[in-house]
Amino acid sequence: MAKTARNSRRSSTRKWSAEVTRTSHALALDADVFTWDSPKRIAASLKRSAEHSRARKSKPYRSAMSMLTFYINRAGKGLSATRKKTLEAAKDQLRRQFGRV
């Protein structure tokens, strides 16, 4: 296989998560929700979005947690330690807000 064909195929498969993030209508999220500094505010926004969405395929808690986990996993190495800590704290807040603690 030619080097250019292999590289073009690889680059197109690496961007699938960005496409999902941009075009998914599973939850209508607030703009820049994952950049906020307050874990409590992030969790409240995700909860509100999950509860109001009619496009979700599972219960609101699972949809909200899945969206947050998806973002954390896809951001991967690009997240700073403080940003990752904030998002992980948002998971704990989400559990509390749904009464799962």
PDB file of C-alpha atoms in Angstrom:
ATOM      1  CA  MET A   1       0.000   0.000   0.000  1.00  0.00           C
ATOM      2  CA  ALA A   2       1.316   3.405  -0.890  1.00  0.00           C
ATOM      3  CA  LYS A   3       2.371   5.644   1.950  1.00  0.00           C
ATOM      4  CA  THR A   4      -0.095   8.407   1.027  1.00  0.00           C
ATOM      5  CA  ALA A   5      -3.066   6.031   0.871  1.00  0.00           C
ATOM      6  CA  ARG A   6      -2.219   4.605   4.270  1.00  0.00           C
ATOM      7  CA  ASN A   7      -1.807   8.065   5.817  1.00  0.00           C
ATOM      8  CA  SER A   8      -5.020   9.442   4.340  1.00  0.00           C
ATOM      9  CA  ARG A   9      -7.022   6.491   5.601  1.00  0.00           C
ATOM     10  CA  ARG A  10      -5.520   6.813   9.067  1.00  0.00           C
ATOM     11  CA  SER A  11      -6.204  10.534   9.304  1.00  0.00           C
ATOM     12  CA  SER A  12      -9.840  10.083   8.277  1.00  0.00           C
ATOM     13  CA  THR A  13     -10.418   7.404  10.927  1.00  0.00           C
ATOM     14  CA  ARG A  14      -8.835   9.464  13.693  1.00  0.00           C
ATOM     15  CA  LYS A  15     -11.407  12.246  13.419  1.00  0.00           C
ATOM     16  CA  TRP A  16     -14.566  10.204  13.988  1.00  0.00           C
ATOM     17  CA  SER A  17     -14.978  11.389  17.576  1.00  0.00           C
ATOM     18  CA  ALA A  18     -14.745  15.037  16.585  1.00  0.00           C
ATOM     19  CA  GLU A  19     -17.469  14.412  14.015  1.00  0.00           C
ATOM     20  CA  VAL A  20     -19.674  12.731  16.627  1.00  0.00           C
ATOM     21  CA  THR A  21     -19.108  15.602  19.050  1.00  0.00           C
ATOM     22  CA  ARG A  22     -20.029  18.197  16.415  1.00  0.00           C
ATOM     23  CA  THR A  23     -23.029  16.488  14.886  1.00  0.00           C
ATOM     24  CA  SER A  24     -24.576  14.341  17.620  1.00  0.00           C
ATOM     25  CA  HIS A  25     -28.058  15.372  18.652  1.00  0.00           C
ATOM     26  CA  ALA A  26     -28.392  12.844  21.463  1.00  0.00           C
ATOM     27  CA  LEU A  27     -28.216  15.639  24.020  1.00  0.00           C
ATOM     28  CA  ALA A  28     -28.587  19.331  23.351  1.00  0.00           C
ATOM     29  CA  LEU A  29     -25.653  20.516  25.451  1.00  0.00           C
ATOM     30  CA  ASP A  30     -24.972  24.064  26.567  1.00  0.00           C
ATOM     31  CA  ALA A  31     -22.197  25.709  24.578  1.00  0.00           C
ATOM     32  CA  ASP A  32     -18.718  25.014  25.976  1.00  0.00           C
ATOM     33  CA  VAL A  33     -20.115  23.051  28.915  1.00  0.00           C
ATOM     34  CA  PHE A  34     -16.917  21.002  29.214  1.00  0.00           C
ATOM     35  CA  THR A  35     -14.786  24.130  29.584  1.00  0.00           C
ATOM     36  CA  TRP A  36     -16.571  25.475  32.654  1.00  0.00           C
ATOM     37  CA  ASP A  37     -14.641  25.624  35.938  1.00  0.00           C
ATOM     38  CA  SER A  38     -17.399  24.422  38.272  1.00  0.00           C
ATOM     39  CA  PRO A  39     -17.952  20.639  38.416  1.00  0.00           C
ATOM     40  CA  LYS A  40     -21.347  21.261  40.013  1.00  0.00           C
ATOM     41  CA  ARG A  41     -22.396  23.547  37.156  1.00  0.00           C
ATOM     42  CA  ILE A  42     -21.165  21.061  34.522  1.00  0.00           C
ATOM     43  CA  ALA A  43     -23.106  18.239  36.192  1.00  0.00           C
ATOM     44  CA  ALA A  44     -26.269  20.340  36.520  1.00  0.00           C
ATOM     45  CA  SER A  45     -26.116  21.279  32.847  1.00  0.00           C
ATOM     46  CA  LEU A  46     -25.601  17.669  31.732  1.00  0.00           C
ATOM     47  CA  LYS A  47     -28.443  16.525  33.976  1.00  0.00           C
ATOM     48  CA  ARG A  48     -30.790  19.173  32.616  1.00  0.00           C
ATOM     49  CA  SER A  49     -29.863  18.317  29.023  1.00  0.00           C
ATOM     50  CA  ALA A  50     -30.318  14.586  29.584  1.00  0.00           C
ATOM     51  CA  GLU A  51     -33.678  15.000  31.284  1.00  0.00           C
ATOM     52  CA  HIS A  52     -35.058  17.256  28.561  1.00  0.00           C
ATOM     53  CA  SER A  53     -33.752  15.271  25.591  1.00  0.00           C
ATOM     54  CA  ARG A  54     -36.167  13.067  23.687  1.00  0.00           C
ATOM     55  CA  ALA A  55     -33.428  11.744  21.417  1.00  0.00           C
ATOM     56  CA  ARG A  56     -31.569   9.770  24.075  1.00  0.00           C
ATOM     57  CA  LYS A  57     -31.680   5.986  24.016  1.00  0.00           C
ATOM     58  CA  SER A  58     -31.158   5.322  27.714  1.00  0.00           C
ATOM     59  CA  LYS A  59     -32.120   6.800  31.075  1.00  0.00           C
ATOM     60  CA  PRO A  60     -31.029  10.415  31.760  1.00  0.00           C
ATOM     61  CA  TYR A  61     -28.288   9.439  34.239  1.00  0.00           C
ATOM     62  CA  ARG A  62     -26.660   7.051  31.817  1.00  0.00           C
ATOM     63  CA  SER A  63     -26.890   9.512  28.923  1.00  0.00           C
ATOM     64  CA  ALA A  64     -25.328  12.343  30.920  1.00  0.00           C
ATOM     65  CA  MET A  65     -22.541  10.159  32.322  1.00  0.00           C
ATOM     66  CA  SER A  66     -21.853   8.696  28.883  1.00  0.00           C
ATOM     67  CA  MET A  67     -21.489  12.135  27.336  1.00  0.00           C
ATOM     68  CA  LEU A  68     -19.078  13.243  30.056  1.00  0.00           C
ATOM     69  CA  THR A  69     -17.039  10.038  29.854  1.00  0.00           C
ATOM     70  CA  PHE A  70     -16.974  10.242  26.059  1.00  0.00           C
ATOM     71  CA  TYR A  71     -15.560  13.759  26.234  1.00  0.00           C
ATOM     72  CA  ILE A  72     -12.912  12.811  28.806  1.00  0.00           C
ATOM     73  CA  ASN A  73     -11.837   9.739  26.830  1.00  0.00           C
ATOM     74  CA  ARG A  74     -11.722  11.523  23.481  1.00  0.00           C
ATOM     75  CA  ALA A  75      -9.824  14.531  24.824  1.00  0.00           C
ATOM     76  CA  GLY A  76      -7.272  12.112  26.229  1.00  0.00           C
ATOM     77  CA  LYS A  77      -3.747  13.447  26.458  1.00  0.00           C
ATOM     78  CA  GLY A  78      -4.909  16.905  25.434  1.00  0.00           C
ATOM     79  CA  LEU A  79      -6.507  17.515  28.829  1.00  0.00           C
ATOM     80  CA  SER A  80      -4.456  19.283  31.460  1.00  0.00           C
ATOM     81  CA  ALA A  81      -4.323  17.730  34.912  1.00  0.00           C
ATOM     82  CA  THR A  82      -6.532  20.468  36.356  1.00  0.00           C
ATOM     83  CA  ARG A  83      -9.115  20.136  33.553  1.00  0.00           C
ATOM     84  CA  LYS A  84      -9.240  16.353  33.966  1.00  0.00           C
ATOM     85  CA  LYS A  85      -9.618  16.763  37.744  1.00  0.00           C
ATOM     86  CA  THR A  86     -12.520  19.178  37.208  1.00  0.00           C
ATOM     87  CA  LEU A  87     -14.250  16.789  34.801  1.00  0.00           C
ATOM     88  CA  GLU A  88     -13.738  13.811  37.105  1.00  0.00           C
ATOM     89  CA  ALA A  89     -15.228  15.901  39.936  1.00  0.00           C
ATOM     90  CA  ALA A  90     -18.167  16.620  37.619  1.00  0.00           C
ATOM     91  CA  LYS A  91     -18.754  12.852  37.437  1.00  0.00           C
ATOM     92  CA  ASP A  92     -19.000  12.738  41.232  1.00  0.00           C
ATOM     93  CA  GLN A  93     -21.386  15.707  41.189  1.00  0.00           C
ATOM     94  CA  LEU A  94     -23.497  14.019  38.525  1.00  0.00           C
ATOM     95  CA  ARG A  95     -23.772  10.922  40.691  1.00  0.00           C
ATOM     96  CA  ARG A  96     -24.863  13.063  43.633  1.00  0.00           C
ATOM     97  CA  GLN A  97     -27.404  15.020  41.608  1.00  0.00           C
ATOM     98  CA  PHE A  98     -28.980  11.796  40.371  1.00  0.00           C
ATOM     99  CA  GLY A  99     -28.904  10.297  43.877  1.00  0.00           C
ATOM    100  CA  ARG A 100     -26.448   7.568  42.928  1.00  0.00           C
ATOM    101  CA  VAL A 101     -24.020   8.024  45.833  1.00  0.00           C
TER     102      VAL A 101
END
